XYZ file of C-alpha atoms in Angstrom:
722
model
C 70.885 80.102 105.755
C 70.313 82.769 108.436
C 69.654 86.337 107.343
C 71.208 89.447 108.831
C 69.115 92.612 108.643
C 67.674 95.428 110.711
C 64.309 95.372 108.866
C 61.446 94.368 111.152
C 59.366 91.354 110.124
C 55.663 92.049 109.471
C 53.121 90.191 111.625
C 49.833 90.740 109.742
C 50.483 88.570 106.681
C 47.716 86.077 107.544
C 45.173 88.876 108.058
C 45.003 89.693 104.338
C 42.606 87.890 102.027
C 44.171 85.485 99.515
C 42.807 87.650 96.664
C 44.855 90.666 97.826
C 47.818 90.995 95.428
C 51.396 91.475 96.539
C 53.101 94.311 94.652
C 56.878 94.124 93.997
C 58.930 96.917 92.467
C 62.051 94.963 91.495
C 64.442 97.812 90.727
C 68.160 97.465 90.064
C 68.903 99.699 93.049
C 66.133 98.979 95.591
C 63.614 96.195 96.148
C 60.163 97.337 97.344
C 57.379 94.984 98.359
C 53.956 95.644 99.872
C 50.207 95.135 99.584
C 47.978 96.414 96.789
C 45.860 99.426 97.747
C 48.311 100.758 100.340
C 50.093 104.081 99.989
C 53.584 102.884 100.979
C 55.479 99.596 100.583
C 55.987 97.510 103.703
C 59.638 96.498 103.090
C 62.377 98.423 101.250
C 66.016 97.310 100.988
C 68.923 97.458 98.563
C 68.781 94.854 95.826
C 72.146 93.213 96.635
C 73.284 89.995 98.327
C 76.497 89.242 100.191
C 77.475 85.821 101.596
C 80.544 86.055 103.882
C 81.879 83.477 106.341
C 81.925 83.909 110.090
C 85.488 84.351 111.319
C 85.035 82.021 114.306
C 82.526 79.345 113.343
C 83.160 79.369 109.583
C 79.416 79.380 108.887
C 78.267 81.075 105.681
C 75.603 83.694 106.296
C 73.463 85.626 103.819
C 73.378 89.402 104.045
C 70.588 90.842 101.916
C 70.202 94.544 101.341
C 71.149 97.029 104.029
C 73.147 95.833 107.011
C 74.853 97.199 110.070
C 78.539 97.905 109.234
C 79.452 97.106 112.835
C 78.436 93.474 112.251
C 80.911 93.011 109.405
C 83.858 92.903 111.804
C 82.728 89.390 112.742
C 82.755 88.160 109.111
C 85.351 87.607 106.420
C 84.097 89.656 103.439
C 87.301 89.506 101.372
C 86.078 86.650 99.157
C 82.421 87.615 98.878
C 81.533 91.108 97.751
C 78.031 92.504 97.163
C 76.342 90.819 94.198
C 73.379 92.004 92.176
C 70.914 89.887 90.235
C 70.930 92.422 87.390
C 73.008 92.789 84.277
C 72.301 96.375 83.255
C 68.508 96.373 83.887
C 67.753 92.708 83.129
C 67.575 90.003 85.808
C 69.946 87.189 84.890
C 71.293 85.815 88.216
C 68.235 83.971 89.483
C 70.141 82.268 92.288
C 70.775 85.730 93.736
C 67.195 86.716 92.890
C 65.937 83.773 94.937
C 67.823 85.027 98.010
C 66.242 88.461 97.538
C 62.711 87.071 97.125
C 63.218 84.777 100.131
C 64.194 87.720 102.223
C 61.383 89.930 100.900
C 58.635 87.361 101.550
C 60.166 86.537 104.938
C 60.049 90.214 105.992
C 56.435 90.377 104.799
C 55.629 87.644 107.337
C 55.126 84.674 104.988
C 55.900 81.256 106.456
C 54.587 78.822 103.846
C 53.670 79.108 100.166
C 52.594 82.485 98.810
C 48.858 82.150 98.052
C 48.457 85.743 96.824
C 48.620 87.071 93.242
C 51.882 88.884 92.513
C 52.422 91.992 90.397
C 56.153 92.461 89.699
C 57.829 95.184 87.654
C 60.346 94.631 84.882
C 62.298 96.719 82.382
C 61.009 97.850 79.012
C 61.075 95.078 76.374
C 62.336 92.555 78.908
C 63.759 89.433 77.152
C 61.393 86.473 77.220
C 64.118 84.282 78.783
C 64.336 86.538 81.838
C 60.544 86.784 82.103
C 60.085 82.998 81.838
C 62.768 82.314 84.477
C 61.087 84.769 86.835
C 57.714 83.103 86.245
C 59.233 79.679 86.822
C 60.826 80.859 90.073
C 57.590 82.362 91.420
C 55.353 79.466 90.330
C 57.475 76.470 91.274
C 59.434 77.787 94.269
C 56.825 79.916 96.038
C 53.566 78.467 94.680
C 52.184 81.822 93.531
C 48.688 81.347 92.016
C 48.962 84.085 89.340
C 51.451 86.682 88.104
C 51.365 89.968 86.212
C 54.393 91.721 84.704
C 54.420 95.493 84.224
C 56.926 98.218 83.351
C 57.908 100.435 86.270
C 58.102 103.593 84.116
C 54.583 102.982 82.832
C 53.196 102.607 86.368
C 54.879 105.868 87.399
C 53.447 107.693 84.366
C 49.929 106.331 84.962
C 50.064 107.284 88.650
C 51.073 110.881 87.831
C 48.427 110.981 85.088
C 45.798 110.094 87.675
C 47.113 112.893 89.880
C 46.808 115.397 86.999
C 50.529 115.937 86.555
C 50.725 114.718 82.949
C 48.314 113.983 80.089
C 47.325 110.765 78.306
C 49.714 111.545 75.433
C 53.255 112.267 76.470
C 56.821 111.071 76.989
C 58.217 109.361 80.084
C 61.950 109.950 80.675
C 63.389 107.681 83.354
C 67.095 108.020 84.236
C 67.380 104.989 86.507
C 70.176 103.203 88.319
C 71.864 101.327 85.458
C 69.990 102.549 82.377
C 67.912 105.431 81.072
C 64.608 104.861 79.242
C 62.305 107.035 77.164
C 58.808 105.668 76.470
C 56.101 107.483 74.426
C 52.477 107.185 75.646
C 49.469 107.502 73.350
C 45.986 107.401 74.865
C 47.441 106.284 78.177
C 49.211 103.192 76.757
C 52.964 102.846 76.130
C 54.131 102.510 72.526
C 57.049 100.093 72.796
C 58.049 100.566 69.150
C 59.149 104.091 69.994
C 60.983 103.401 73.253
C 64.697 104.194 73.604
C 67.389 103.081 76.065
C 70.985 104.050 76.921
C 73.305 102.220 79.315
C 73.912 105.162 81.636
C 72.376 105.895 85.017
C 72.862 106.820 88.633
C 75.350 103.999 89.186
C 77.733 105.546 86.669
C 77.330 109.007 88.206
C 78.217 107.668 91.665
C 81.130 105.655 90.318
C 82.471 108.678 88.425
C 82.272 110.850 91.551
C 84.023 108.151 93.581
C 86.869 107.976 91.058
C 87.323 111.757 90.956
C 87.420 112.063 94.746
C 89.838 109.127 95.023
C 92.212 110.754 92.542
C 91.935 114.117 94.287
C 92.386 112.746 97.825
C 94.358 109.479 97.541
C 95.076 109.401 101.282
C 91.345 109.095 102.159
C 90.397 106.127 99.960
C 88.808 104.212 102.821
C 86.491 107.143 103.537
C 84.964 107.087 100.055
C 82.670 104.112 100.512
C 79.891 103.530 98.019
C 77.187 104.515 100.500
C 78.953 107.753 101.492
C 79.624 108.797 97.883
C 75.977 108.046 97.059
C 74.914 110.392 99.868
C 77.307 113.094 98.642
C 75.907 112.754 95.123
C 72.280 113.085 96.168
C 73.013 115.953 98.559
C 75.385 118.166 96.573
C 75.345 117.327 92.832
C 73.280 119.317 90.344
C 72.806 119.684 86.586
C 74.447 122.791 85.114
C 72.241 124.798 82.682
C 75.321 125.287 80.493
C 78.309 123.123 81.330
C 80.892 125.251 79.519
C 79.753 128.455 81.235
C 79.681 126.763 84.631
C 83.181 125.359 84.183
C 84.435 128.778 83.027
C 82.969 130.333 86.162
C 84.969 127.969 88.386
C 88.082 128.688 86.347
C 87.987 132.492 86.066
C 85.688 133.735 88.835
C 86.833 132.131 92.089
C 84.671 134.377 94.272
C 81.425 133.192 92.680
C 82.725 129.619 92.492
C 83.430 129.658 96.220
C 79.715 130.094 96.898
C 78.978 126.929 94.897
C 81.704 124.872 96.526
C 80.863 122.417 99.292
C 83.233 121.138 101.952
C 83.043 117.858 103.842
C 85.244 117.948 106.936
C 86.644 114.661 108.174
C 87.585 114.183 111.835
C 91.133 115.362 112.390
C 93.291 114.960 115.454
C 96.352 117.250 115.559
C 99.635 115.372 115.923
C 101.296 115.614 119.330
C 103.818 118.436 119.587
C 107.358 117.517 120.600
C 107.965 119.618 123.718
C 111.489 119.690 125.199
C 111.723 117.431 128.265
C 112.035 119.017 131.661
C 115.119 118.776 133.857
C 113.409 116.231 136.096
C 112.602 114.081 133.057
C 116.184 114.331 131.793
C 117.535 113.385 135.229
C 115.097 110.468 135.485
C 116.094 109.128 132.053
C 119.798 109.553 132.900
C 119.326 107.602 136.142
C 117.505 104.824 134.292
C 120.237 104.740 131.656
C 122.957 104.628 134.301
C 121.167 101.834 136.104
C 120.847 99.838 132.887
C 124.517 100.463 132.083
C 125.585 99.308 135.537
C 123.549 96.163 135.113
C 125.111 95.464 131.738
C 128.589 96.043 133.143
C 127.903 93.606 135.974
C 126.648 91.009 133.525
C 129.717 91.513 131.310
C 132.035 91.227 134.317
C 130.342 88.022 135.472
C 130.605 86.562 131.983
C 134.280 87.596 131.792
C 135.062 86.003 135.164
C 133.354 82.797 134.121
C 135.320 82.693 130.862
C 138.627 83.338 132.729
C 137.883 80.470 135.124
C 137.140 78.130 132.235
C 140.359 79.098 130.419
C 142.452 78.737 133.593
C 141.032 75.272 134.237
C 141.725 74.292 130.642
C 145.282 75.681 130.898
C 145.955 73.756 134.126
C 144.682 70.605 132.476
C 146.987 71.010 129.454
C 150.020 71.767 131.660
C 149.240 68.734 133.808
C 148.975 66.657 130.620
C 152.384 67.893 129.442
C 153.883 67.156 132.881
C 152.544 63.601 132.724
C 153.800 63.209 129.154
C 157.360 64.006 130.311
C 157.187 61.169 132.831
C 155.900 58.612 130.305
C 158.434 56.349 128.647
C 159.051 56.601 124.899
C 157.375 53.285 124.109
C 154.161 54.244 125.959
C 153.737 57.728 124.452
C 151.420 56.664 121.601
C 148.988 54.657 123.815
C 148.958 57.541 126.305
C 148.229 60.131 123.585
C 145.463 57.979 122.065
C 143.619 58.142 125.382
C 143.901 61.962 125.536
C 142.727 62.597 121.960
C 145.942 64.367 120.829
C 148.331 63.125 118.147
C 151.665 64.453 119.391
C 153.286 66.792 121.895
C 153.348 69.711 119.447
C 149.558 69.643 119.193
C 149.219 69.829 122.971
C 151.680 72.740 123.159
C 149.866 74.538 120.354
C 146.563 74.145 122.204
C 148.220 75.442 125.404
C 149.577 78.505 123.579
C 146.147 79.290 122.165
C 144.560 78.981 125.601
C 147.246 81.218 127.119
C 146.679 83.809 124.405
C 142.906 83.739 124.967
C 143.457 84.018 128.715
C 145.684 87.102 128.351
C 143.085 88.642 126.022
C 140.299 87.960 128.514
C 142.319 89.508 131.351
C 143.187 92.520 129.201
C 146.964 92.014 129.467
C 149.154 93.609 126.731
C 150.660 91.333 124.123
C 154.316 90.414 124.341
C 155.242 91.039 120.737
C 158.779 89.792 121.047
C 157.691 86.578 122.680
C 154.920 86.201 120.157
C 157.386 86.654 117.308
C 159.770 84.127 118.802
C 156.980 81.637 119.339
C 155.695 82.278 115.852
C 159.156 81.689 114.409
C 159.499 78.589 116.527
C 156.076 77.383 115.398
C 156.972 78.102 111.806
C 160.204 76.159 112.032
C 158.362 73.268 113.612
C 155.522 73.513 111.087
C 157.871 73.569 108.077
C 160.540 71.268 109.492
C 161.303 69.474 106.181
C 162.041 72.532 104.053
C 165.762 72.829 104.908
C 166.475 69.085 104.718
C 168.037 67.869 101.425
C 165.866 65.667 99.212
C 168.317 62.725 99.236
C 167.865 62.407 102.984
C 164.073 62.110 102.796
C 161.780 59.223 102.023
C 159.088 59.384 99.336
C 156.378 60.260 101.846
C 158.564 62.970 103.371
C 159.221 64.384 99.888
C 155.478 64.729 99.297
C 155.090 66.341 102.688
C 158.005 68.694 101.886
C 156.195 69.819 98.690
C 153.085 70.568 100.684
C 155.100 72.519 103.259
C 156.786 74.539 100.499
C 153.407 75.407 98.982
C 151.928 76.339 102.349
C 154.985 78.416 103.290
C 154.915 80.329 99.998
C 151.223 81.168 100.503
C 151.858 82.182 104.118
C 154.764 84.396 103.072
C 152.556 85.965 100.372
C 149.852 86.727 102.880
C 152.419 88.196 105.234
C 153.857 90.414 102.501
C 150.355 91.559 101.509
C 149.587 92.324 105.134
C 152.815 94.289 105.479
C 152.056 96.177 102.256
C 148.574 97.122 103.467
C 150.037 98.236 106.779
C 152.560 100.457 105.019
C 149.848 101.886 102.756
C 147.728 102.667 105.791
C 150.649 104.443 107.439
C 151.266 106.432 104.265
C 147.565 107.348 104.049
C 147.533 108.513 107.650
C 150.670 110.580 107.032
C 149.089 112.272 104.002
C 145.900 112.979 105.910
C 147.900 114.515 108.711
C 149.773 116.748 106.254
C 146.516 117.829 104.602
C 144.971 118.635 107.948
C 147.974 120.782 108.820
C 147.612 122.660 105.508
C 143.911 123.187 106.140
C 144.528 124.584 109.609
C 147.195 126.986 108.295
C 144.977 128.526 105.551
C 141.450 127.040 105.224
C 140.421 129.225 102.257
C 143.512 128.420 100.209
C 143.186 124.735 101.036
C 139.538 124.696 99.904
C 140.419 126.511 96.671
C 143.177 123.985 95.912
C 140.759 121.131 96.564
C 138.241 122.560 94.076
C 140.959 123.008 91.435
C 142.223 119.473 92.028
C 138.673 118.109 91.778
C 138.057 119.932 88.486
C 141.331 118.683 86.988
C 140.709 115.067 88.011
C 137.107 115.195 86.833
C 138.137 116.322 83.345
C 140.857 113.683 83.197
C 138.497 110.874 84.219
C 135.886 111.999 81.686
C 138.511 112.024 78.944
C 139.631 108.512 79.883
C 136.054 107.267 79.723
C 135.555 108.852 76.307
C 138.717 107.164 75.074
C 137.463 103.824 76.336
C 134.157 104.391 74.574
C 135.276 105.411 71.053
C 139.044 105.300 71.123
C 139.292 109.071 70.704
C 138.712 108.879 66.947
C 135.967 110.152 64.726
C 134.213 107.703 62.474
C 133.749 110.242 59.739
C 130.023 110.396 60.192
C 128.483 113.647 61.348
C 125.468 111.864 62.806
C 125.564 110.975 66.469
C 125.386 107.394 67.535
C 127.306 106.070 64.497
C 130.181 104.523 66.448
C 131.426 101.271 64.944
C 132.735 98.141 66.561
C 136.396 99.123 66.139
C 135.861 102.522 67.710
C 134.283 101.022 70.831
C 137.418 98.957 71.588
C 140.001 100.279 74.001
C 143.739 100.176 73.392
C 144.313 96.741 74.983
C 141.480 95.181 73.002
C 142.776 96.650 69.722
C 146.275 95.296 70.457
C 144.802 91.859 71.146
C 142.982 91.878 67.813
C 146.209 92.912 66.024
C 148.115 90.003 67.581
C 145.379 87.548 66.615
C 145.414 88.803 63.032
C 149.240 88.600 62.807
C 149.340 85.095 64.251
C 146.686 83.890 61.824
C 148.568 85.466 58.869
C 151.917 83.899 59.869
C 150.280 80.524 60.406
C 149.232 80.313 56.766
C 152.790 80.797 55.379
C 154.140 77.351 56.182
C 154.542 74.848 58.975
C 152.782 75.783 62.201
C 155.545 76.126 64.836
C 153.624 78.324 67.266
C 154.393 77.252 70.872
C 157.852 75.827 70.196
C 159.541 78.839 71.782
C 159.026 80.391 75.211
C 158.250 83.781 73.637
C 155.132 82.244 72.044
C 153.583 81.671 75.435
C 154.009 85.324 76.331
C 152.175 86.167 73.122
C 149.512 83.631 74.086
C 148.994 85.473 77.346
C 148.561 88.743 75.490
C 146.024 87.179 73.130
C 144.095 85.514 75.940
C 140.539 86.843 76.288
C 140.711 87.134 80.050
C 144.178 88.711 80.100
C 144.244 92.446 80.442
C 140.456 92.777 80.341
C 139.866 96.376 81.266
C 136.187 95.828 81.931
C 136.893 93.855 85.109
C 139.767 95.993 86.383
C 139.469 97.958 89.578
C 139.081 101.755 89.348
C 142.356 103.494 88.549
C 144.164 105.930 90.825
C 142.503 109.021 89.307
C 139.003 107.725 89.995
C 139.957 106.742 93.539
C 141.514 110.148 94.195
C 138.470 111.881 92.653
C 136.138 109.981 94.981
C 138.275 110.904 97.997
C 138.410 114.594 97.109
C 134.659 114.652 96.432
C 133.978 113.189 99.856
C 136.377 115.686 101.432
C 134.693 118.623 99.715
C 131.260 117.450 100.843
C 132.512 117.509 104.430
C 134.165 120.935 104.220
C 131.983 122.866 101.732
C 128.189 122.620 102.265
C 127.562 124.311 98.876
C 129.525 121.695 96.949
C 127.486 119.479 94.602
C 129.374 116.470 93.230
C 129.253 115.824 89.502
C 127.028 112.879 88.637
C 128.429 110.091 86.540
C 126.369 109.854 83.368
C 127.410 106.245 82.760
C 125.853 105.031 85.986
C 122.127 105.258 86.512
C 121.342 107.185 89.657
C 118.457 105.836 91.712
C 115.416 108.061 91.752
C 115.033 110.095 94.914
C 112.259 108.794 97.107
C 109.629 111.517 97.468
C 109.250 112.788 100.968
C 105.845 112.195 102.494
C 104.322 115.431 103.687
C 102.565 115.157 107.032
C 98.814 115.619 106.720
C 97.398 118.860 108.070
C 93.890 119.974 108.945
C 93.346 121.278 105.405
C 93.980 117.792 104.015
C 90.975 116.513 105.956
C 88.621 118.938 104.202
C 87.063 117.261 101.169
C 86.276 120.138 98.802
C 83.644 119.343 96.162
C 83.646 122.007 93.466
C 83.440 121.183 89.765
C 82.623 117.588 90.712
C 79.139 118.746 91.720
C 78.048 119.294 88.105
C 80.762 117.367 86.258
C 79.575 113.931 87.405
C 75.826 114.283 86.545
C 76.835 115.742 83.174
C 77.519 112.198 81.900
C 73.731 111.726 81.689
C 73.837 114.188 78.781
C 77.333 113.228 77.508
C 77.836 109.474 78.067
C 80.920 109.485 75.825
C 82.834 111.147 78.677
C 83.092 107.752 80.369
C 83.421 105.706 77.198
C 79.734 104.975 76.482
C 79.190 105.827 72.810
C 75.475 106.617 73.041
C 73.220 109.674 72.949
C 72.409 111.829 75.937
C 69.141 112.219 77.805
C 67.895 115.189 75.773
C 68.636 113.568 72.407
C 66.783 110.401 73.453
C 63.471 112.273 73.333
C 64.010 113.129 69.669
C 65.090 109.545 68.878
C 61.958 108.169 70.568
C 59.638 110.513 68.605
C 61.303 109.560 65.320
C 60.800 105.859 66.066
C 57.023 106.138 66.349
C 55.285 103.932 63.758
C 53.003 106.777 62.623
C 53.973 110.332 61.736
C 51.622 112.989 63.030
C 52.814 116.517 63.779
C 49.873 117.134 66.086
C 50.706 113.960 68.043
C 54.356 115.005 68.344
C 53.292 118.351 69.743
C 51.042 116.604 72.288
C 53.939 114.334 73.275
C 56.371 117.206 73.852
C 53.681 119.124 75.752
C 53.605 116.423 78.451
C 57.079 115.104 79.271
C 57.344 113.402 82.648
C 60.757 112.900 84.292
C 60.862 110.070 86.805
C 63.449 107.757 88.326
C 66.046 108.260 91.039
C 68.479 110.279 88.896
C 65.768 112.831 88.055
C 66.152 114.312 91.553
C 69.196 116.357 90.491
C 68.393 120.090 90.659
C 68.339 121.750 87.249
C 67.567 118.628 85.220
C 64.146 119.939 84.050
C 65.581 123.232 82.773
C 68.503 121.460 81.074
C 66.173 118.957 79.398
C 63.887 121.725 78.182
C 66.817 123.625 76.655
C 68.196 120.472 75.020
C 64.884 119.258 73.584
C 64.043 122.749 72.299
C 67.228 122.650 70.206
C 66.196 119.447 68.374
C 62.518 120.332 67.888
C 61.119 122.765 65.299
C 60.927 126.408 66.288
C 57.762 127.199 68.199
C 57.023 123.604 69.268
C 55.266 123.473 72.670
C 57.518 121.877 75.273
C 56.507 121.208 78.859
C 58.604 119.090 81.200
C 57.501 118.174 84.726
C 59.049 116.064 87.432
C 57.061 113.225 88.996
C 55.507 113.787 92.409
C 57.889 111.219 93.905
C 60.301 109.933 91.239
C 61.485 107.088 93.480
C 58.213 105.735 94.924
C 55.681 106.554 92.191
C 56.411 103.321 90.298
C 55.398 101.196 93.309
C 52.411 103.420 94.130
C 51.179 103.211 90.538
C 51.562 99.425 90.575
C 49.738 99.189 93.932
C 46.873 101.321 92.594
C 46.703 99.224 89.431
C 46.651 95.938 91.411
C 43.875 97.177 93.709
C 41.465 97.557 90.770
C 38.703 94.954 90.526
C 39.695 94.172 86.905
C 43.284 93.341 87.844
C 42.716 89.567 87.746
C 41.896 89.894 84.028
C 45.515 91.030 83.386
C 47.232 88.117 85.129
C 48.028 84.615 83.970
C 47.694 81.707 86.348
C 49.947 78.825 87.207
C 47.656 76.494 85.236
C 48.061 78.700 82.138
C 51.843 78.538 82.563
C 51.864 74.727 82.828
C 49.395 74.368 79.976
C 50.746 76.924 77.457
C 54.436 76.962 78.409
C 56.893 79.808 78.510
C 56.463 80.647 74.802
C 53.068 82.091 75.688
C 54.919 84.809 77.630
C 56.212 86.246 74.354
C 52.787 87.604 73.494
C 51.897 88.600 77.055
C 51.110 92.325 77.221
C 49.732 94.236 80.189
C 47.083 96.899 79.524
C 47.506 99.840 81.874
C 44.048 101.338 81.238
C 41.406 99.299 83.041
């Protein structure tokens, strides 16, 4: 698969002798590879792999390490995020590791098999399964002739020892990317029985800072990328000498805290101000609006003219059809109507009346109510022609048709009565509104006072009715709230229904069951019916309707009026108004986060890791030593080296010294120094070690691997003093 990277490929790979080792610092954060004896590695990149698909071609590409963010717009990265070969500090994804090694050797300039010895770093007490898989990958995939495994912390300690920074006996504290290690050194060699590890490192510090900033500024989540937060951590974070005192300073002394606060300003563009339009702009918009309105009116007029022409043609056709029907003889009417698609003359006349009505509506002519009423009465008499004819004069089919006409007429009359009732109610409502408006105009203050009094009276009455429906207005004899029984929750109609059911059941047991023999029994049956008189499905009564009307009226007239909320109905939560972002919202202020995030190195339980802190690890490591010697312990605490990427935080040396002094006996010598280059010293120490002439004595060859197997790797131990 093709690689995407900005790292230049080396061109001098074939110029090096085959005995020159290749040195690899395989860290969980960065991968460094170069030649033994050189001062700097040739290739450095992040130890991650991403395999997205191209949006156009669909080809899967491999992105190893750092990449140009501008290139990602051509790839679909939603299903393939960055992957690491590490679980904590142990390599376990060797498929991902193969991509990383491919890329590293490719950038070094290798084209065929790797015919150079390889020195690769690993974690302290690396499991033999991980070591054997790495050996298998290097031997069988790349053809490496020999391999040596070493601990990165040990190489960093030995390199600083050679530079005179630390002594042969001492402690190496390495807060790394995923884990933190403490290794004791005696006579220049690590004592693995006394090493200590916690699962906390720079990754957790960056992640904690990212979470805090995301919670503090939720509208800038896309700005807090991993790379940017990592830069903010390395640039601004520090270790507080005393966390409680530092936090108290930010809480109670804002002037001093302001000097320790950092601000990251994001680009901000002020929103456009809404200036009032000029007179020319108003006139231009009015002209455009008038032009659009004129165009719409012309379109509506053209559509209206077209519809009138269609209706007139249809009306002429129906009148011509009626004129022809008058000239047709009685015996030829049915064949003539079958050709036209109509059943009888009445259907044609009804269609003509509808067309005439639509035509008058299209022309905007007023309705002739008297003529309409006469035609409606005439249509009704024709539609229900069998109602007034006696039954003895009708055939069986006509009797069935008469029943249908009676049913249809009764429903039509009911609809007409309902329509008339609604019309009268509307007239009455308009009359009342007119009277109220006259009262308001005569004395607005008195009218408003009467409205408030009426609203209060109706509100109390409605609340009392609801309480009666809830518990019947009785007390259950229990002083505790919430002790309402089933009978007290029934309303009056429901209690009456239960009484009737009980009475009917009692009477039924006295003798012969004669219920239903009389007409009065059916009225009782209606009262006992479950669906009859069900108050739960009834419409709101007059008081509730009047209360709603008065509340709406008061809201229109009195801006200070607040309607009373109904406790029985759940009110929807008010949607919070979104405040427009200002320039201050684009200033990312980093205050307590500067020392709060690195503090988890000393208090891992803050993020749920139940392990000791960095200062306590030194005491744990000394106690684990297989031999107890007070003089040796003093020599160890007199030469404590701090290395690793997370040791770059300012103040970590002073904090470690104060913490270790608290767990050591009074008067114990304590000296803590930082490595010359905590990030690169591991690779430089490995490169110096591999350039020694005795290095080949510390490796094992491919023949040894095939001959002795991976179990031989259990006893493999690198000696750092040559």
